[in-house]
GROMACS .gro file of C-alpha atoms in nm:
model
  448
    1MET     CA    1   7.521  11.839  12.510
    2GLY     CA    2   7.266  11.997  12.741
    3LYS     CA    3   6.942  12.187  12.688
    4TYR     CA    4   7.114  12.522  12.632
    5PHE     CA    5   7.484  12.440  12.605
    6GLY     CA    6   7.610  12.288  12.283
    7THR     CA    7   7.965  12.184  12.206
    8ASP     CA    8   8.080  12.547  12.230
    9GLY     CA    9   7.854  12.730  12.472
   10ILE     CA   10   7.502  12.864  12.421
   11ARG     CA   11   7.445  12.946  12.054
   12GLY     CA   12   7.162  13.078  11.841
   13VAL     CA   13   7.028  13.360  11.626
   14ALA     CA   14   7.024  13.678  11.836
   15ASN     CA   15   6.675  13.766  11.959
   16VAL     CA   16   6.543  13.432  11.835
   17GLU     CA   17   6.710  13.139  12.015
   18LEU     CA   18   6.941  13.369  12.215
   19ASP     CA   19   6.765  13.679  12.343
   20ALA     CA   20   6.833  13.929  12.621
   21GLN     CA   21   6.621  13.737  12.870
   22LEU     CA   22   6.816  13.415  12.823
   23ALA     CA   23   7.144  13.609  12.842
   24TYR     CA   24   7.029  13.774  13.168
   25GLN     CA   25   6.937  13.438  13.317
   26ALA     CA   26   7.262  13.279  13.196
   27GLY     CA   27   7.465  13.560  13.352
   28PHE     CA   28   7.281  13.528  13.682
   29ALA     CA   29   7.306  13.148  13.683
   30ALA     CA   30   7.675  13.143  13.590
   31ALA     CA   31   7.755  13.393  13.865
   32ALA     CA   32   7.552  13.198  14.119
   33VAL     CA   33   7.707  12.861  14.030
   34LEU     CA   34   8.068  12.973  13.991
   35THR     CA   35   8.084  13.194  14.300
   36LYS     CA   36   7.860  13.009  14.546
   37ASN     CA   37   8.147  12.907  14.773
   38LEU     CA   38   8.320  13.245  14.787
   39ASN     CA   39   8.316  13.459  15.101
   40ARG     CA   40   8.375  13.779  14.905
   41ARG     CA   41   8.226  13.966  14.612
   42ALA     CA   42   8.306  13.782  14.290
   43LYS     CA   43   8.430  13.939  13.967
   44ILE     CA   44   8.343  13.806  13.622
   45TYR     CA   45   8.505  13.931  13.301
   46ILE     CA   46   8.298  13.976  12.984
   47GLY     CA   47   8.445  14.010  12.636
   48ARG     CA   48   8.274  14.008  12.297
   49ASP     CA   49   8.338  14.008  11.925
   50THR     CA   50   8.214  14.272  11.680
   51ARG     CA   51   7.856  14.154  11.614
   52VAL     CA   52   7.588  14.418  11.634
   53SER     CA   53   7.398  14.209  11.892
   54GLY     CA   54   7.701  14.205  12.120
   55ASP     CA   55   7.606  14.530  12.297
   56MET     CA   56   7.259  14.400  12.381
   57LEU     CA   57   7.380  14.065  12.509
   58GLU     CA   58   7.669  14.223  12.701
   59ALA     CA   59   7.425  14.451  12.883
   60ALA     CA   60   7.193  14.162  12.965
   61LEU     CA   61   7.472  13.936  13.088
   62ALA     CA   62   7.620  14.214  13.301
   63ALA     CA   63   7.278  14.287  13.452
   64GLY     CA   64   7.232  13.919  13.541
   65ILE     CA   65   7.576  13.898  13.698
   66CYS     CA   66   7.515  14.210  13.907
   67ALA     CA   67   7.170  14.086  14.010
   68ALA     CA   68   7.338  13.771  14.144
   69GLY     CA   69   7.568  13.985  14.359
   70ALA     CA   70   7.887  13.970  14.152
   71ASP     CA   71   8.078  14.246  13.968
   72ALA     CA   72   8.091  14.242  13.587
   73ALA     CA   73   8.413  14.374  13.430
   74LEU     CA   74   8.363  14.470  13.066
   75LEU     CA   75   8.663  14.403  12.840
   76GLY     CA   76   8.494  14.527  12.523
   77VAL     CA   77   8.585  14.374  12.186
   78VAL     CA   78   8.863  14.121  12.246
   79PRO     CA   79   8.950  13.771  12.115
   80THR     CA   80   8.812  13.472  12.302
   81PRO     CA   81   9.160  13.363  12.421
   82ALA     CA   82   9.213  13.713  12.560
   83VAL     CA   83   8.920  13.664  12.795
   84ALA     CA   84   9.061  13.330  12.910
   85TYR     CA   85   9.409  13.479  12.960
   86LEU     CA   86   9.295  13.793  13.142
   87THR     CA   87   9.061  13.595  13.368
   88VAL     CA   88   9.359  13.393  13.495
   89ALA     CA   89   9.612  13.677  13.493
   90HIS     CA   90   9.394  13.902  13.708
   91GLY     CA   91   9.249  13.635  13.933
   92ALA     CA   92   8.891  13.684  13.816
   93ASP     CA   93   8.642  13.419  13.917
   94ALA     CA   94   8.511  13.352  13.567
   95GLY     CA   95   8.514  13.485  13.212
   96ILE     CA   96   8.234  13.505  12.957
   97VAL     CA   97   8.271  13.552  12.581
   98ILE     CA   98   7.988  13.677  12.361
   99SER     CA   99   8.058  13.535  12.018
  100ALA     CA  100   7.940  13.287  11.756
  101SER     CA  101   8.291  13.232  11.625
  102HIS     CA  102   8.289  13.176  11.246
  103ASN     CA  103   7.910  13.202  11.200
  104PRO     CA  104   7.729  13.490  11.024
  105PHE     CA  105   7.664  13.813  11.213
  106GLU     CA  106   7.301  13.741  11.302
  107HIS     CA  107   7.414  13.449  11.517
  108ASN     CA  108   7.568  13.495  11.860
  109GLY     CA  109   7.669  13.287  12.157
  110VAL     CA  110   7.770  13.280  12.521
  111LYS     CA  111   8.083  13.086  12.614
  112ILE     CA  112   8.182  13.058  12.981
  113PHE     CA  113   8.528  13.000  13.129
  114GLY     CA  114   8.601  12.912  13.489
  115GLY     CA  115   8.864  13.088  13.696
  116GLN     CA  116   9.137  12.867  13.547
  117GLY     CA  117   9.061  12.994  13.196
  118ARG     CA  118   8.903  12.668  13.077
  119LYS     CA  119   8.554  12.592  12.954
  120LEU     CA  120   8.307  12.469  13.211
  121SER     CA  121   8.277  12.100  13.283
  122ASP     CA  122   7.959  11.917  13.184
  123GLN     CA  123   7.859  11.909  13.550
  124LEU     CA  124   7.886  12.286  13.594
  125GLU     CA  125   7.701  12.346  13.268
  126LYS     CA  126   7.417  12.128  13.398
  127GLU     CA  127   7.405  12.332  13.720
  128VAL     CA  128   7.380  12.653  13.519
  129GLU     CA  129   7.103  12.502  13.305
  130ARG     CA  130   6.913  12.387  13.614
  131LEU     CA  131   6.909  12.743  13.751
  132ILE     CA  132   6.796  12.885  13.417
  133ASP     CA  133   6.507  12.636  13.407
  134ASN     CA  134   6.409  12.719  13.766
  135PHE     CA  135   6.482  13.088  13.748
  136GLU     CA  136   6.171  13.188  13.945
  137GLN     CA  137   6.332  13.025  14.250
  138CYS     CA  138   6.654  13.228  14.226
  139LYS     CA  139   6.698  13.499  14.487
  140PRO     CA  140   6.857  13.821  14.356
  141ALA     CA  141   7.098  14.027  14.562
  142VAL     CA  142   6.952  14.331  14.737
  143GLY     CA  143   7.087  14.645  14.898
  144PRO     CA  144   7.466  14.673  14.914
  145ALA     CA  145   7.503  14.315  14.787
  146VAL     CA  146   7.406  14.417  14.431
  147GLY     CA  147   7.703  14.396  14.196
  148ARG     CA  148   7.867  14.674  13.997
  149ILE     CA  149   7.981  14.714  13.638
  150LEU     CA  150   8.351  14.788  13.586
  151ARG     CA  151   8.489  14.907  13.252
  152ILE     CA  152   8.843  14.807  13.159
  153GLU     CA  153   8.818  14.807  12.778
  154GLN     CA  154   9.114  15.034  12.713
  155SER     CA  155   9.379  14.817  12.876
  156ALA     CA  156   9.251  14.469  12.785
  157CYS     CA  157   9.363  14.454  12.423
  158GLN     CA  158   9.706  14.605  12.490
  159GLU     CA  159   9.776  14.364  12.775
  160TYR     CA  160   9.672  14.062  12.575
  161ALA     CA  161   9.867  14.170  12.266
  162ALA     CA  162  10.182  14.211  12.476
  163HIS     CA  163  10.130  13.865  12.625
  164VAL     CA  164  10.103  13.698  12.283
  165ALA     CA  165  10.399  13.891  12.141
  166GLN     CA  166  10.616  13.780  12.433
  167ALA     CA  167  10.576  13.421  12.314
  168GLY     CA  168  10.768  13.499  11.994
  169ASN     CA  169  11.069  13.677  11.851
  170SER     CA  170  11.111  13.928  11.571
  171LEU     CA  171  10.939  13.842  11.245
  172ALA     CA  172  11.133  14.103  11.050
  173GLY     CA  173  11.204  13.985  10.697
  174LEU     CA  174  10.871  13.813  10.637
  175ARG     CA  175  10.598  13.969  10.423
  176ILE     CA  176  10.264  13.871  10.573
  177ALA     CA  177   9.903  13.934  10.475
  178ALA     CA  178   9.645  13.894  10.751
  179ASP     CA  179   9.266  13.863  10.729
  180CYS     CA  180   9.101  13.967  11.056
  181ALA     CA  181   8.750  13.855  10.950
  182ASN     CA  182   8.615  14.196  11.054
  183GLY     CA  183   8.613  14.040  11.398
  184ALA     CA  184   8.793  14.055  11.730
  185ALA     CA  185   9.140  14.016  11.579
  186SER     CA  186   9.092  14.363  11.429
  187GLN     CA  187   9.154  14.496  11.780
  188THR     CA  188   9.471  14.302  11.858
  189ALA     CA  189   9.646  14.156  11.552
  190PRO     CA  190   9.790  14.488  11.426
  191GLU     CA  191   9.948  14.553  11.765
  192ILE     CA  192  10.085  14.198  11.798
  193PHE     CA  193  10.252  14.209  11.457
  194ARG     CA  194  10.384  14.561  11.526
  195LEU     CA  195  10.548  14.441  11.846
  196LEU     CA  196  10.717  14.162  11.648
  197ASP     CA  197  10.851  14.397  11.377
  198ALA     CA  198  10.646  14.215  11.114
  199ARG     CA  199  10.582  14.363  10.773
  200CYS     CA  200  10.213  14.283  10.773
  201ASP     CA  201   9.926  14.419  10.564
  202PHE     CA  202   9.570  14.369  10.688
  203ILE     CA  203   9.243  14.306  10.509
  204PHE     CA  204   8.890  14.280  10.650
  205CYS     CA  205   8.997  14.478  10.952
  206GLN     CA  206   8.714  14.734  10.964
  207PRO     CA  207   8.421  14.580  11.152
  208ASP     CA  208   8.081  14.749  11.134
  209GLY     CA  209   7.872  14.501  11.332
  210VAL     CA  210   7.733  14.309  11.035
  211ASN     CA  211   8.039  14.229  10.820
  212ILE     CA  212   8.203  13.980  11.056
  213ASN     CA  213   8.298  13.661  10.863
  214ALA     CA  214   8.119  13.799  10.554
  215GLY     CA  215   8.320  13.653  10.266
  216CYS     CA  216   8.632  13.666  10.479
  217GLY     CA  217   8.818  13.499  10.763
  218SER     CA  218   8.918  13.138  10.811
  219THR     CA  219   8.603  13.004  10.643
  220HIS     CA  220   8.645  13.216  10.328
  221LEU     CA  221   9.010  13.215  10.220
  222GLU     CA  222   8.960  13.320   9.857
  223ALA     CA  223   9.027  13.692   9.899
  224LEU     CA  224   9.334  13.630  10.116
  225ALA     CA  225   9.474  13.377   9.868
  226GLN     CA  226   9.433  13.625   9.584
  227LYS     CA  227   9.603  13.902   9.779
  228VAL     CA  228   9.897  13.678   9.873
  229LYS     CA  229   9.952  13.563   9.515
  230GLU     CA  230   9.914  13.906   9.358
  231GLY     CA  231  10.117  14.086   9.625
  232GLY     CA  232  10.408  13.843   9.644
  233TYR     CA  233  10.364  13.776  10.015
  234ASP     CA  234  10.544  13.495  10.196
  235VAL     CA  235  10.230  13.374  10.370
  236GLY     CA  236   9.872  13.471  10.454
  237ILE     CA  237   9.699  13.434  10.792
  238ALA     CA  238   9.320  13.417  10.838
  239PHE     CA  239   9.144  13.438  11.174
  240ASP     CA  240   8.782  13.360  11.254
  241GLY     CA  241   8.539  13.602  11.417
  242ASP     CA  242   8.661  13.558  11.774
  243ALA     CA  243   9.024  13.480  11.680
  244ASP     CA  244   9.046  13.151  11.865
  245ARG     CA  245   9.157  12.975  11.548
  246CYS     CA  246   9.346  13.048  11.229
  247LEU     CA  247   9.415  12.895  10.892
  248MET     CA  248   9.681  13.003  10.644
  249VAL     CA  249   9.762  13.019  10.275
  250ASP     CA  250  10.110  12.966  10.131
  251GLU     CA  251  10.283  13.191   9.879
  252THR     CA  252  10.099  13.017   9.594
  253GLY     CA  253   9.758  13.072   9.753
  254GLN     CA  254   9.711  12.709   9.863
  255THR     CA  255   9.543  12.646  10.197
  256ILE     CA  256   9.747  12.540  10.500
  257ASP     CA  257   9.495  12.371  10.728
  258GLY     CA  258   9.497  12.296  11.098
  259ASP     CA  259   9.652  11.952  11.054
  260GLN     CA  260   9.948  12.098  10.867
  261ILE     CA  261   9.986  12.381  11.117
  262MET     CA  262   9.981  12.138  11.410
  263GLY     CA  263  10.221  11.899  11.239
  264VAL     CA  264  10.476  12.171  11.166
  265ILE     CA  265  10.460  12.308  11.520
  266ALA     CA  266  10.468  11.968  11.694
  267ALA     CA  267  10.767  11.847  11.489
  268ASP     CA  268  10.953  12.170  11.563
  269MET     CA  269  10.878  12.138  11.934
  270GLN     CA  270  11.012  11.782  11.923
  271GLN     CA  271  11.332  11.894  11.752
  272ARG     CA  272  11.386  12.171  12.008
  273GLY     CA  273  11.321  11.939  12.300
  274VAL     CA  274  11.018  12.128  12.435
  275LEU     CA  275  10.745  11.883  12.333
  276LYS     CA  276  10.571  11.719  12.627
  277GLY     CA  277  10.439  11.381  12.521
  278GLY     CA  278  10.303  11.435  12.172
  279LEU     CA  279  10.008  11.581  11.981
  280VAL     CA  280   9.641  11.546  12.074
  281ALA     CA  281   9.422  11.568  11.763
  282THR     CA  282   9.064  11.463  11.684
  283VAL     CA  283   8.935  11.170  11.483
  284MET     CA  284   8.895  11.405  11.185
  285SER     CA  285   9.267  11.472  11.151
  286ASN     CA  286   9.410  11.349  10.822
  287LEU     CA  287   9.601  11.023  10.800
  288GLY     CA  288   9.877  11.221  10.631
  289LEU     CA  289   9.934  11.401  10.961
  290HIS     CA  290   9.966  11.064  11.138
  291ALA     CA  291  10.222  10.947  10.881
  292PHE     CA  292  10.425  11.269  10.910
  293LEU     CA  293  10.433  11.256  11.288
  294LYS     CA  294  10.538  10.891  11.284
  295GLU     CA  295  10.832  10.983  11.059
  296ASN     CA  296  10.928  11.257  11.306
  297GLU     CA  297  10.884  11.032  11.612
  298VAL     CA  298  10.600  11.243  11.753
  299PRO     CA  299  10.328  11.041  11.931
  300ILE     CA  300   9.966  11.125  11.845
  301VAL     CA  301   9.637  11.040  12.014
  302THR     CA  302   9.287  11.132  11.899
  303THR     CA  303   8.965  11.241  12.070
  304LYS     CA  304   8.608  11.315  11.971
  305VAL     CA  305   8.556  11.631  11.766
  306GLY     CA  306   8.561  11.942  11.986
  307ASP     CA  307   8.841  12.144  12.139
  308ARG     CA  308   8.709  12.077  12.490
  309PHE     CA  309   8.781  11.704  12.441
  310VAL     CA  310   9.126  11.786  12.306
  311LEU     CA  311   9.208  11.998  12.611
  312GLU     CA  312   9.074  11.735  12.851
  313ARG     CA  313   9.308  11.475  12.700
  314MET     CA  314   9.601  11.719  12.702
  315MET     CA  315   9.546  11.785  13.072
  316GLN     CA  316   9.501  11.414  13.145
  317ASP     CA  317   9.830  11.317  12.976
  318GLY     CA  318  10.029  11.634  13.050
  319TRP     CA  319  10.087  11.707  12.678
  320ASN     CA  320  10.135  12.064  12.558
  321ILE     CA  321   9.994  12.081  12.205
  322GLY     CA  322   9.661  11.976  12.062
  323GLY     CA  323   9.399  12.093  11.821
  324GLU     CA  324   9.166  12.042  11.531
  325GLN     CA  325   9.180  12.034  11.153
  326SER     CA  326   8.963  12.350  11.153
  327GLY     CA  327   9.247  12.556  11.299
  328HIS     CA  328   9.179  12.548  11.674
  329VAL     CA  329   9.526  12.489  11.820
  330ILE     CA  330   9.595  12.481  12.194
  331LEU     CA  331   9.952  12.558  12.303
  332SER     CA  332   9.915  12.500  12.674
  333ASP     CA  333  10.255  12.640  12.771
  334TYR     CA  334  10.107  12.981  12.684
  335ALA     CA  335   9.728  12.948  12.672
  336THR     CA  336   9.437  12.758  12.826
  337THR     CA  337   9.228  12.755  12.508
  338GLY     CA  338   9.264  12.773  12.130
  339ASP     CA  339   9.439  13.095  12.026
  340GLY     CA  340   9.459  13.189  11.658
  341GLU     CA  341   9.706  13.474  11.700
  342LEU     CA  342   9.940  13.271  11.920
  343THR     CA  343   9.921  12.985  11.670
  344ALA     CA  344  10.001  13.221  11.384
  345ILE     CA  345  10.312  13.372  11.537
  346THR     CA  346  10.435  13.027  11.647
  347PHE     CA  347  10.409  12.897  11.290
  348LEU     CA  348  10.569  13.215  11.151
  349GLN     CA  349  10.866  13.180  11.387
  350ILE     CA  350  10.927  12.832  11.246
  351LEU     CA  351  10.885  12.956  10.890
  352LYS     CA  352  11.145  13.227  10.944
  353ARG     CA  353  11.395  12.995  11.115
  354SER     CA  354  11.358  12.729  10.848
  355GLY     CA  355  11.441  12.956  10.555
  356LYS     CA  356  11.184  12.758  10.354
  357LYS     CA  357  10.884  12.876  10.159
  358ALA     CA  358  10.550  12.824  10.331
  359SER     CA  359  10.453  12.574  10.060
  360GLN     CA  360  10.765  12.369  10.134
  361LEU     CA  361  10.715  12.374  10.509
  362ALA     CA  362  10.346  12.278  10.499
  363GLY     CA  363  10.405  12.042  10.206
  364GLU     CA  364  10.607  11.812  10.428
  365ILE     CA  365  10.269  11.688  10.550
  366GLN     CA  366  10.116  11.509  10.251
  367LYS     CA  367   9.744  11.499  10.313
  368TYR     CA  368   9.543  11.197  10.200
  369PRO     CA  369   9.236  11.271   9.985
  370GLN     CA  370   8.939  11.308  10.217
  371LYS     CA  371   8.570  11.351  10.133
  372THR     CA  372   8.276  11.417  10.366
  373VAL     CA  373   7.908  11.383  10.272
  374ASN     CA  374   7.621  11.492  10.497
  375VAL     CA  375   7.324  11.252  10.497
  376PRO     CA  376   6.985  11.347  10.651
  377VAL     CA  377   6.890  11.112  10.934
  378PRO     CA  378   6.621  11.170  11.199
  379ASN     CA  379   6.763  11.304  11.526
  380SER     CA  380   6.614  11.010  11.714
  381GLN     CA  381   6.810  10.759  11.503
  382LYS     CA  382   7.133  10.931  11.401
  383LYS     CA  383   7.338  10.795  11.693
  384THR     CA  384   7.264  10.434  11.600
  385VAL     CA  385   7.343  10.449  11.226
  386GLY     CA  386   7.668  10.260  11.276
  387GLN     CA  387   7.481   9.966  11.428
  388ARG     CA  388   7.289   9.889  11.107
  389PRO     CA  389   7.416   9.573  10.933
  390GLU     CA  390   7.406   9.743  10.591
  391VAL     CA  391   7.631  10.020  10.718
  392GLN     CA  392   7.868   9.778  10.888
  393ALA     CA  393   7.898   9.586  10.561
  394VAL     CA  394   8.015   9.902  10.380
  395GLU     CA  395   8.261   9.976  10.660
  396GLN     CA  396   8.406   9.627  10.627
  397GLU     CA  397   8.432   9.663  10.248
  398ILE     CA  398   8.624   9.989  10.286
  399ALA     CA  399   8.854   9.830  10.544
  400ARG     CA  400   8.935   9.553  10.296
  401LEU     CA  401   8.990   9.790  10.004
  402PHE     CA  402   9.206  10.046  10.187
  403GLY     CA  403   9.383   9.844  10.452
  404GLN     CA  404   9.607  10.071  10.660
  405ASP     CA  405   9.594  10.344  10.394
  406GLY     CA  406   9.235  10.456  10.442
  407ARG     CA  407   8.927  10.458  10.660
  408ILE     CA  408   8.561  10.551  10.693
  409LEU     CA  409   8.424  10.761  10.979
  410ILE     CA  410   8.051  10.800  11.041
  411ARG     CA  411   7.946  11.042  11.312
  412PRO     CA  412   7.620  11.215  11.404
  413SER     CA  413   7.601  11.593  11.380
  414GLY     CA  414   7.584  11.764  11.716
  415THR     CA  415   7.334  12.026  11.597
  416GLU     CA  416   7.150  11.894  11.289
  417ALA     CA  417   6.941  11.593  11.187
  418LEU     CA  418   7.213  11.431  10.981
  419VAL     CA  419   7.521  11.212  10.996
  420ARG     CA  420   7.856  11.302  10.843
  421VAL     CA  421   8.017  11.028  10.636
  422MET     CA  422   8.390  11.077  10.583
  423VAL     CA  423   8.609  10.849  10.373
  424GLU     CA  424   8.983  10.897  10.344
  425GLY     CA  425   9.255  10.717  10.151
  426LYS     CA  426   9.547  10.751   9.911
  427ASP     CA  427   9.334  10.690   9.598
  428ALA     CA  428   9.112  10.997   9.542
  429ALA     CA  429   8.887  10.825   9.289
  430LEU     CA  430   8.826  10.531   9.522
  431VAL     CA  431   8.759  10.771   9.811
  432GLU     CA  432   8.491  10.948   9.606
  433GLN     CA  433   8.337  10.618   9.495
  434MET     CA  434   8.315  10.473   9.845
  435VAL     CA  435   8.190  10.782  10.024
  436GLN     CA  436   7.906  10.806   9.774
  437LYS     CA  437   7.829  10.436   9.816
  438ALA     CA  438   7.819  10.467  10.196
  439ALA     CA  439   7.596  10.776  10.173
  440ARG     CA  440   7.354  10.596   9.938
  441VAL     CA  441   7.328  10.300  10.175
  442ILE     CA  442   7.234  10.530  10.465
  443GLU     CA  443   6.993  10.731  10.250
  444THR     CA  444   6.819  10.410  10.143
  445ILE     CA  445   6.777  10.291  10.502
  446TYR     CA  446   6.606  10.608  10.619
  447ALA     CA  447   6.401  10.660  10.304
  448GLN     CA  448   6.203  10.348  10.385
   0.00000   0.00000   0.00000
């Protein structure tokens, strides 16, 4: 991670860590870096979610882009994957999303895509950061070279919705409940499901700028689960604030997580002969997913946590599905980034074809009990926790106890002064016992 860019763009509380000045400088720097070799006026798309601070940051970013001599095309409120798709479809030079994904409304972020619809490389992010830090040396455009602001809000959502719908077939016959998190999906999900003849009822689909992710969406499934159970729906779909991921609940109200979604889709792709290679997951994916894929002869490889690492491995190996337990799923035959709405309709197509209940379909992937404990560790020492002999001794004990049916994973947080200790295995009681033991060992080390 860099000075400004974290694992998913520039993030922070609006007008605290992320203010209009930083957004202006980021817009200018991104335009300067991404268009420096062009011999024409560049065009950069900007989309945002429903946060109240989105207007302010959109204006600042657009001003920075224009000051650098590029045009800023405003897409309005659209999902993150819509920005990536439209950037490529229209030959724009870059795309910027203003969103903090699943975080509360007071947070916001700036996520930048290159002209190919993919997040910037570490090298390009460092170039952008260098310009921000040396902003007084940047030379703004003058005279006719100053950029313009173009407004294309009205067509963006319709075009993206049609694109997603084209990836599926009729969903008639399914009763679906969808939670739009009072976010960007509110603008597109109703149209997508209408185009697919779905009988779909929506909740949390009335954004007011401050209710995004508030007790709703993919991080708060309780209301959706209750609606599905009480209303007799076949399945429930929950998006996050920028709709680049989704989770689901089955007809009984039980959660269907990203591992189960990916497993169902990858196995179906294998059966239909359209799977390229296998599935790229992260180290957090459940061992139950690995066991299910092995039974279905689907190869799986893992990466560090973060959808950018998943996509890098997909591109490296030429595979066409990857994702995370949290619900980010990349289907690269149709999208260059995680897309919650595309993921949802792909899973629903399989559900309809199978004739099974959602609980039966997802239940084919038997998840191992998994427990994660966060342990405070100073930032300066959190990356070396695994090198401590006391910690290695616990890891070896867990390896002996679990064998091939369990594991321990210790990883530093990317944003906080703590390490995450995850233990997984078939025996839930033993998982709980050992994760607490490992956490106590680490706590004792850093309490000294």
